[in-house]
């Protein structure tokens, strides 16, 4: 017996690394030392920093992977992986510096894995970070053949004096919502249950989804917000706080950026709930409370800033191709106020 007969093809693994080399190289930053293939990735801190802080985050894509693999859509979940990590670390104002990935699979499918890495590289380029390295593990007998799981790790950097930690948030600050691209990468255990129970044809066009199929609407990649945050900070806008709206929705994520004694009062009439969420709620007869605590409901990022800077931030968002609007304000209190009683 040899390793290949046990289910691990070392030669295929080497060919895979050669194939992704060019995609990885397109993400290179000036701070990166060396190239792909070492035991560890090397990266300097950007020059000119006086008191730098490193900010680290890790996440995965969850069971969205099950849907993506069933539909053969591998590239976009690579973008999702970067977004779920990078969108977290930027909320303190940090600049993404480098990213690492971990892919575990039952049997290496070079084509599918290359598409994932190309998606990760695309997400890294958009977020401005280097794809510094990663690991692809073949684990036959642990994962089914043709299936894989993903984990991502992002490290960002910021000057200590420029850290956005929510301490400057005051009552009267405005909540600026930045639109999501859809479900992003949270709530897919519920999504998949709805699709299975209702026997939804993933590839059939849905009139309620503006003619998109369920696969097209649900697998749309997560928005990457790093270019917007970088643009806002470079323009001198005074961001007091940010919240990435992921699992747990507004009720759980928005309070994470608020200091004690302050609440977020959300105007639920400030935006129309996107058709995708209305469709999911109708199909699954999902209670309103579960909807609010599971999905982003159309808001992927919230910026907290003074009222006199809202117009400039809206213009910057539009320039970055993102829709934004005032969805509420900071008040005295605790948690998130203004949501429907059933939420």
Short mmCIF file of C-alpha atoms in Angstrom, two decimals:
data_model
loop_
_atom_site.label_atom_id
_atom_site.label_comp_id
_atom_site.label_asym_id
_atom_site.label_seq_id
_atom_site.Cartn_x
_atom_site.Cartn_y
_atom_site.Cartn_z
CA UNK A 1 0.00 0.00 0.00
CA UNK A 2 1.03 3.58 -0.54
CA UNK A 3 -0.31 7.03 0.37
CA UNK A 4 -2.18 7.40 -2.93
CA UNK A 5 -4.03 4.12 -2.47
CA UNK A 6 -4.99 5.33 1.02
CA UNK A 7 -6.69 8.32 -0.59
CA UNK A 8 -4.08 11.11 -0.62
CA UNK A 9 -2.52 12.10 -3.95
CA UNK A 10 0.66 14.02 -3.15
CA UNK A 11 1.45 14.72 -6.80
CA UNK A 12 -1.99 16.22 -7.35
CA UNK A 13 -1.38 18.41 -4.33
CA UNK A 14 1.87 19.72 -5.80
CA UNK A 15 0.15 20.41 -9.12
CA UNK A 16 -2.57 22.31 -7.26
CA UNK A 17 0.00 24.56 -5.55
CA UNK A 18 1.62 25.30 -8.91
CA UNK A 19 -1.75 26.20 -10.39
CA UNK A 20 -2.69 28.71 -7.68
CA UNK A 21 0.72 30.38 -7.54
CA UNK A 22 -0.19 33.17 -9.98
CA UNK A 23 -3.47 33.95 -8.19
CA UNK A 24 -1.68 34.24 -4.88
CA UNK A 25 0.99 36.48 -6.41
CA UNK A 26 -1.66 39.02 -7.53
CA UNK A 27 -2.41 39.78 -3.86
CA UNK A 28 1.16 40.61 -2.91
CA UNK A 29 1.79 43.72 -0.80
CA UNK A 30 5.14 45.54 -0.52
CA UNK A 31 5.52 44.25 3.03
CA UNK A 32 5.50 40.58 2.01
CA UNK A 33 8.82 38.72 2.00
CA UNK A 34 9.50 35.53 0.11
CA UNK A 35 6.98 33.54 -1.87
CA UNK A 36 4.56 30.64 -1.74
CA UNK A 37 5.83 27.33 -0.41
CA UNK A 38 7.70 28.13 2.79
CA UNK A 39 6.82 26.78 6.22
CA UNK A 40 5.57 30.22 7.23
CA UNK A 41 4.58 33.43 5.49
CA UNK A 42 6.71 36.49 6.17
CA UNK A 43 5.34 40.02 6.31
CA UNK A 44 6.79 43.28 7.64
CA UNK A 45 4.66 45.89 9.35
CA UNK A 46 4.01 48.87 7.06
CA UNK A 47 6.69 51.54 7.40
CA UNK A 48 6.09 54.78 9.28
CA UNK A 49 3.91 53.38 12.04
CA UNK A 50 4.77 54.72 15.51
CA UNK A 51 2.69 52.51 17.82
CA UNK A 52 1.09 49.81 15.68
CA UNK A 53 -1.54 47.38 16.87
CA UNK A 54 -2.26 44.08 15.12
CA UNK A 55 -5.90 43.08 14.83
CA UNK A 56 -6.70 39.42 14.10
CA UNK A 57 -9.90 37.66 13.11
CA UNK A 58 -10.92 34.19 12.02
CA UNK A 59 -14.14 32.77 10.58
CA UNK A 60 -15.60 30.35 8.07
CA UNK A 61 -18.47 30.27 5.60
CA UNK A 62 -20.70 27.85 7.50
CA UNK A 63 -23.24 25.66 5.77
CA UNK A 64 -23.44 28.02 2.81
CA UNK A 65 -20.69 25.68 1.63
CA UNK A 66 -23.18 22.83 1.33
CA UNK A 67 -25.34 24.85 -1.05
CA UNK A 68 -22.35 26.17 -2.99
CA UNK A 69 -20.88 22.69 -3.47
CA UNK A 70 -24.24 21.27 -4.53
CA UNK A 71 -24.42 23.99 -7.20
CA UNK A 72 -20.75 23.81 -8.21
CA UNK A 73 -20.20 27.46 -7.19
CA UNK A 74 -16.75 27.47 -5.64
CA UNK A 75 -15.26 30.86 -6.57
CA UNK A 76 -17.74 33.00 -4.67
CA UNK A 77 -17.42 31.17 -1.36
CA UNK A 78 -13.72 32.06 -1.52
CA UNK A 79 -14.79 35.72 -1.57
CA UNK A 80 -17.18 34.99 1.30
CA UNK A 81 -14.35 33.54 3.36
CA UNK A 82 -12.28 36.71 3.08
CA UNK A 83 -15.30 38.92 3.69
CA UNK A 84 -16.32 37.18 6.90
CA UNK A 85 -12.86 37.81 8.36
CA UNK A 86 -11.84 41.13 6.81
CA UNK A 87 -15.23 42.77 7.45
CA UNK A 88 -14.75 42.03 11.15
CA UNK A 89 -11.24 43.43 11.59
CA UNK A 90 -11.97 46.68 9.73
CA UNK A 91 -14.63 47.68 12.28
CA UNK A 92 -11.91 49.15 14.52
CA UNK A 93 -10.48 51.13 11.59
CA UNK A 94 -7.65 48.68 10.91
CA UNK A 95 -6.24 48.03 7.43
CA UNK A 96 -6.19 44.34 6.40
CA UNK A 97 -2.56 43.30 6.02
CA UNK A 98 -2.56 39.59 5.24
CA UNK A 99 -4.86 36.57 5.03
CA UNK A 100 -4.38 32.83 5.41
CA UNK A 101 -6.75 30.04 4.45
CA UNK A 102 -7.30 26.45 5.52
CA UNK A 103 -9.09 24.01 3.22
CA UNK A 104 -9.95 20.50 4.39
CA UNK A 105 -11.31 18.00 1.88
CA UNK A 106 -12.04 14.31 1.52
CA UNK A 107 -10.36 14.07 -1.87
CA UNK A 108 -8.62 16.91 -3.62
CA UNK A 109 -10.50 18.23 -6.65
CA UNK A 110 -7.87 20.50 -8.21
CA UNK A 111 -10.42 22.37 -10.35
CA UNK A 112 -12.79 23.14 -7.46
CA UNK A 113 -9.99 23.99 -5.05
CA UNK A 114 -8.36 26.31 -7.58
CA UNK A 115 -11.67 28.14 -8.00
CA UNK A 116 -11.90 28.59 -4.23
CA UNK A 117 -8.36 29.99 -4.06
CA UNK A 118 -9.05 32.30 -7.00
CA UNK A 119 -12.09 33.60 -5.12
CA UNK A 120 -10.01 34.07 -1.97
CA UNK A 121 -7.40 35.95 -4.01
CA UNK A 122 -10.13 38.16 -5.49
CA UNK A 123 -11.42 38.96 -2.00
CA UNK A 124 -7.90 39.72 -0.81
CA UNK A 125 -7.23 42.08 -3.72
CA UNK A 126 -10.46 43.97 -3.03
CA UNK A 127 -9.73 44.16 0.70
CA UNK A 128 -6.13 45.21 0.10
CA UNK A 129 -4.47 42.32 1.94
CA UNK A 130 -1.93 39.74 0.83
CA UNK A 131 -2.82 36.08 0.61
CA UNK A 132 0.22 35.14 2.67
CA UNK A 133 -0.24 31.39 2.80
CA UNK A 134 -2.57 28.55 3.58
CA UNK A 135 -3.02 24.84 4.02
CA UNK A 136 -4.93 22.28 1.99
CA UNK A 137 -5.50 19.03 3.87
CA UNK A 138 -6.76 15.85 2.23
CA UNK A 139 -8.58 13.81 4.86
CA UNK A 140 -10.17 10.77 3.22
CA UNK A 141 -12.59 8.95 5.47
CA UNK A 142 -13.18 12.08 7.54
CA UNK A 143 -14.74 14.23 4.82
CA UNK A 144 -16.75 12.68 1.97
CA UNK A 145 -15.10 12.72 -1.45
CA UNK A 146 -15.86 15.96 -3.28
CA UNK A 147 -16.67 17.88 -0.10
CA UNK A 148 -14.54 20.51 1.60
CA UNK A 149 -14.59 22.94 4.51
CA UNK A 150 -12.99 26.37 4.76
CA UNK A 151 -11.50 28.52 7.49
CA UNK A 152 -9.90 31.94 7.11
CA UNK A 153 -7.58 34.07 9.21
CA UNK A 154 -7.05 37.81 8.68
CA UNK A 155 -4.53 40.11 10.35
CA UNK A 156 -4.88 43.89 10.09
CA UNK A 157 -2.86 46.80 11.46
CA UNK A 158 -3.68 50.21 12.91
CA UNK A 159 -1.96 53.00 14.84
CA UNK A 160 -3.03 52.83 18.49
CA UNK A 161 -4.10 56.49 18.50
CA UNK A 162 -6.37 55.88 15.49
CA UNK A 163 -8.18 52.88 16.98
CA UNK A 164 -11.97 53.04 16.68
CA UNK A 165 -13.28 51.30 19.78
CA UNK A 166 -16.67 52.96 20.30
CA UNK A 167 -15.51 55.05 23.26
CA UNK A 168 -16.29 58.33 21.43
CA UNK A 169 -19.87 57.36 20.55
CA UNK A 170 -22.35 59.85 21.98
CA UNK A 171 -26.14 60.14 22.16
CA UNK A 172 -27.28 61.84 18.94
CA UNK A 173 -24.74 60.09 16.71
CA UNK A 174 -26.35 58.69 13.58
CA UNK A 175 -26.52 55.06 12.48
CA UNK A 176 -25.65 54.80 8.80
CA UNK A 177 -26.67 51.46 7.30
CA UNK A 178 -24.67 50.08 4.37
CA UNK A 179 -26.56 47.58 2.24
CA UNK A 180 -25.76 43.89 2.21
CA UNK A 181 -25.63 41.87 -1.00
CA UNK A 182 -28.09 39.34 0.40
CA UNK A 183 -27.89 36.69 3.09
CA UNK A 184 -24.07 36.94 3.12
CA UNK A 185 -22.76 33.86 5.01
CA UNK A 186 -25.02 33.52 8.01
CA UNK A 187 -28.27 31.69 8.64
CA UNK A 188 -27.77 28.97 6.04
CA UNK A 189 -28.80 26.14 8.33
CA UNK A 190 -32.25 27.75 8.38
CA UNK A 191 -32.08 28.58 4.67
CA UNK A 192 -31.24 25.00 3.75
CA UNK A 193 -34.01 23.65 5.96
CA UNK A 194 -36.52 25.90 4.18
CA UNK A 195 -35.26 24.87 0.75
CA UNK A 196 -35.41 21.17 1.64
CA UNK A 197 -38.83 21.29 3.30
CA UNK A 198 -40.34 23.20 0.38
CA UNK A 199 -38.47 21.14 -2.26
CA UNK A 200 -37.25 24.32 -3.95
CA UNK A 201 -35.62 23.86 -7.35
CA UNK A 202 -32.38 25.78 -6.84
CA UNK A 203 -32.02 26.60 -10.53
CA UNK A 204 -35.61 27.60 -11.35
CA UNK A 205 -36.24 31.33 -11.81
CA UNK A 206 -38.29 32.84 -8.99
CA UNK A 207 -40.60 35.74 -9.79
CA UNK A 208 -40.38 36.95 -6.17
CA UNK A 209 -36.61 37.21 -6.55
CA UNK A 210 -36.74 39.53 -9.56
CA UNK A 211 -36.24 36.56 -11.87
CA UNK A 212 -33.17 35.20 -10.12
CA UNK A 213 -33.01 31.55 -9.17
CA UNK A 214 -32.65 30.58 -5.52
CA UNK A 215 -29.03 29.62 -6.18
CA UNK A 216 -28.25 32.99 -7.77
CA UNK A 217 -29.86 34.99 -4.96
CA UNK A 218 -28.52 32.94 -2.07
CA UNK A 219 -24.98 32.38 -3.33
CA UNK A 220 -24.30 36.02 -4.18
CA UNK A 221 -20.97 36.73 -2.42
CA UNK A 222 -20.73 38.82 0.71
CA UNK A 223 -19.95 42.50 0.20
CA UNK A 224 -16.39 43.47 1.06
CA UNK A 225 -16.48 46.73 3.02
CA UNK A 226 -12.73 47.42 3.41
CA UNK A 227 -12.53 49.80 0.40
CA UNK A 228 -15.40 51.87 1.81
CA UNK A 229 -13.93 52.10 5.32
CA UNK A 230 -10.51 52.99 3.90
CA UNK A 231 -12.08 55.71 1.74
CA UNK A 232 -14.04 57.16 4.67
CA UNK A 233 -11.00 57.30 6.92
CA UNK A 234 -8.76 58.80 4.24
CA UNK A 235 -11.32 61.53 3.61
CA UNK A 236 -11.08 62.54 7.26
CA UNK A 237 -14.57 61.50 8.35
CA UNK A 238 -14.86 60.98 12.08
CA UNK A 239 -16.13 57.42 12.47
CA UNK A 240 -17.05 56.76 16.08
CA UNK A 241 -17.92 53.08 15.68
CA UNK A 242 -18.75 50.29 13.26
CA UNK A 243 -20.65 47.02 13.43
CA UNK A 244 -20.44 44.14 10.97
CA UNK A 245 -23.91 42.57 10.84
CA UNK A 246 -23.40 38.81 10.79
CA UNK A 247 -25.00 35.92 12.69
CA UNK A 248 -27.42 37.27 15.28
CA UNK A 249 -28.44 40.17 13.06
CA UNK A 250 -28.87 43.72 14.32
CA UNK A 251 -30.00 42.77 17.86
CA UNK A 252 -26.75 40.94 18.65
CA UNK A 253 -24.13 42.74 16.57
CA UNK A 254 -25.03 46.43 16.84
CA UNK A 255 -24.60 46.60 20.66
CA UNK A 256 -21.06 45.22 20.31
CA UNK A 257 -19.78 48.64 19.19
CA UNK A 258 -21.67 50.70 21.80
CA UNK A 259 -20.30 51.84 25.17
CA UNK A 260 -22.22 51.14 28.37
CA UNK A 261 -25.27 53.33 28.88
CA UNK A 262 -26.00 53.90 25.21
CA UNK A 263 -28.47 52.17 22.91
CA UNK A 264 -29.08 52.02 19.18
CA UNK A 265 -32.57 53.21 18.25
CA UNK A 266 -33.32 51.69 14.85
CA UNK A 267 -35.96 53.07 12.49
CA UNK A 268 -37.33 49.89 10.92
CA UNK A 269 -39.23 51.98 8.36
CA UNK A 270 -36.03 53.49 6.95
CA UNK A 271 -35.53 50.64 4.49
CA UNK A 272 -37.57 48.07 2.61
CA UNK A 273 -36.70 44.52 3.56
CA UNK A 274 -35.13 42.95 0.43
CA UNK A 275 -37.27 40.49 -1.51
CA UNK A 276 -34.97 37.57 -0.67
CA UNK A 277 -35.77 37.80 3.04
CA UNK A 278 -39.51 38.21 2.41
CA UNK A 279 -39.38 35.11 0.19
CA UNK A 280 -37.56 33.07 2.83
CA UNK A 281 -39.97 34.19 5.54
CA UNK A 282 -43.00 33.25 3.46
CA UNK A 283 -41.63 29.88 2.38
CA UNK A 284 -40.57 28.84 5.85
CA UNK A 285 -43.25 30.66 7.83
CA UNK A 286 -40.35 32.06 9.84
CA UNK A 287 -41.35 33.98 13.00
CA UNK A 288 -40.35 37.65 12.98
CA UNK A 289 -38.07 37.20 15.99
CA UNK A 290 -36.10 34.43 14.29
CA UNK A 291 -35.77 36.54 11.17
CA UNK A 292 -34.21 39.47 13.06
CA UNK A 293 -31.90 37.25 15.11
CA UNK A 294 -30.72 35.13 12.17
CA UNK A 295 -30.32 37.39 9.11
CA UNK A 296 -28.91 40.82 8.31
CA UNK A 297 -32.23 41.78 6.59
CA UNK A 298 -30.45 43.96 4.05
CA UNK A 299 -27.86 45.70 6.25
CA UNK A 300 -24.29 44.38 6.14
CA UNK A 301 -22.46 47.16 7.98
CA UNK A 302 -23.46 50.02 10.26
CA UNK A 303 -21.35 53.15 10.69
CA UNK A 304 -21.77 55.36 13.75
CA UNK A 305 -20.84 58.99 13.11
CA UNK A 306 -21.85 62.58 13.90
CA UNK A 307 -24.97 63.89 12.17
CA UNK A 308 -23.05 66.58 10.24
CA UNK A 309 -20.96 63.93 8.47
CA UNK A 310 -23.75 61.70 7.22
CA UNK A 311 -24.12 63.31 3.78
CA UNK A 312 -20.41 62.97 3.05
CA UNK A 313 -20.44 59.32 4.15
CA UNK A 314 -23.45 58.56 1.94
CA UNK A 315 -21.62 60.11 -1.03
CA UNK A 316 -18.49 58.08 -0.30
CA UNK A 317 -20.56 54.92 -0.08
CA UNK A 318 -22.14 55.61 -3.45
CA UNK A 319 -18.69 56.23 -4.96
CA UNK A 320 -17.70 52.76 -3.70
CA UNK A 321 -20.80 51.24 -5.33
CA UNK A 322 -22.65 50.72 -2.06
CA UNK A 323 -26.08 52.02 -1.07
CA UNK A 324 -26.37 53.59 2.37
CA UNK A 325 -28.99 55.41 4.44
CA UNK A 326 -29.63 56.65 7.97
CA UNK A 327 -31.37 53.84 9.83
CA UNK A 328 -31.49 55.35 13.32
CA UNK A 329 -29.50 57.09 16.02
CA UNK A 330 -27.72 56.54 19.31
CA UNK A 331 -29.74 57.24 22.45
CA UNK A 332 -29.41 56.67 26.15
CA UNK A 333 -30.36 53.15 27.15
CA UNK A 334 -29.25 49.62 26.46
CA UNK A 335 -29.24 47.30 23.45
CA UNK A 336 -31.25 47.85 20.28
CA UNK A 337 -34.48 49.80 20.52
CA UNK A 338 -37.26 50.36 18.01
CA UNK A 339 -37.51 46.83 16.67
CA UNK A 340 -40.97 45.26 16.30
CA UNK A 341 -42.31 43.84 19.57
CA UNK A 342 -42.26 40.37 17.99
CA UNK A 343 -38.51 40.74 17.36
#
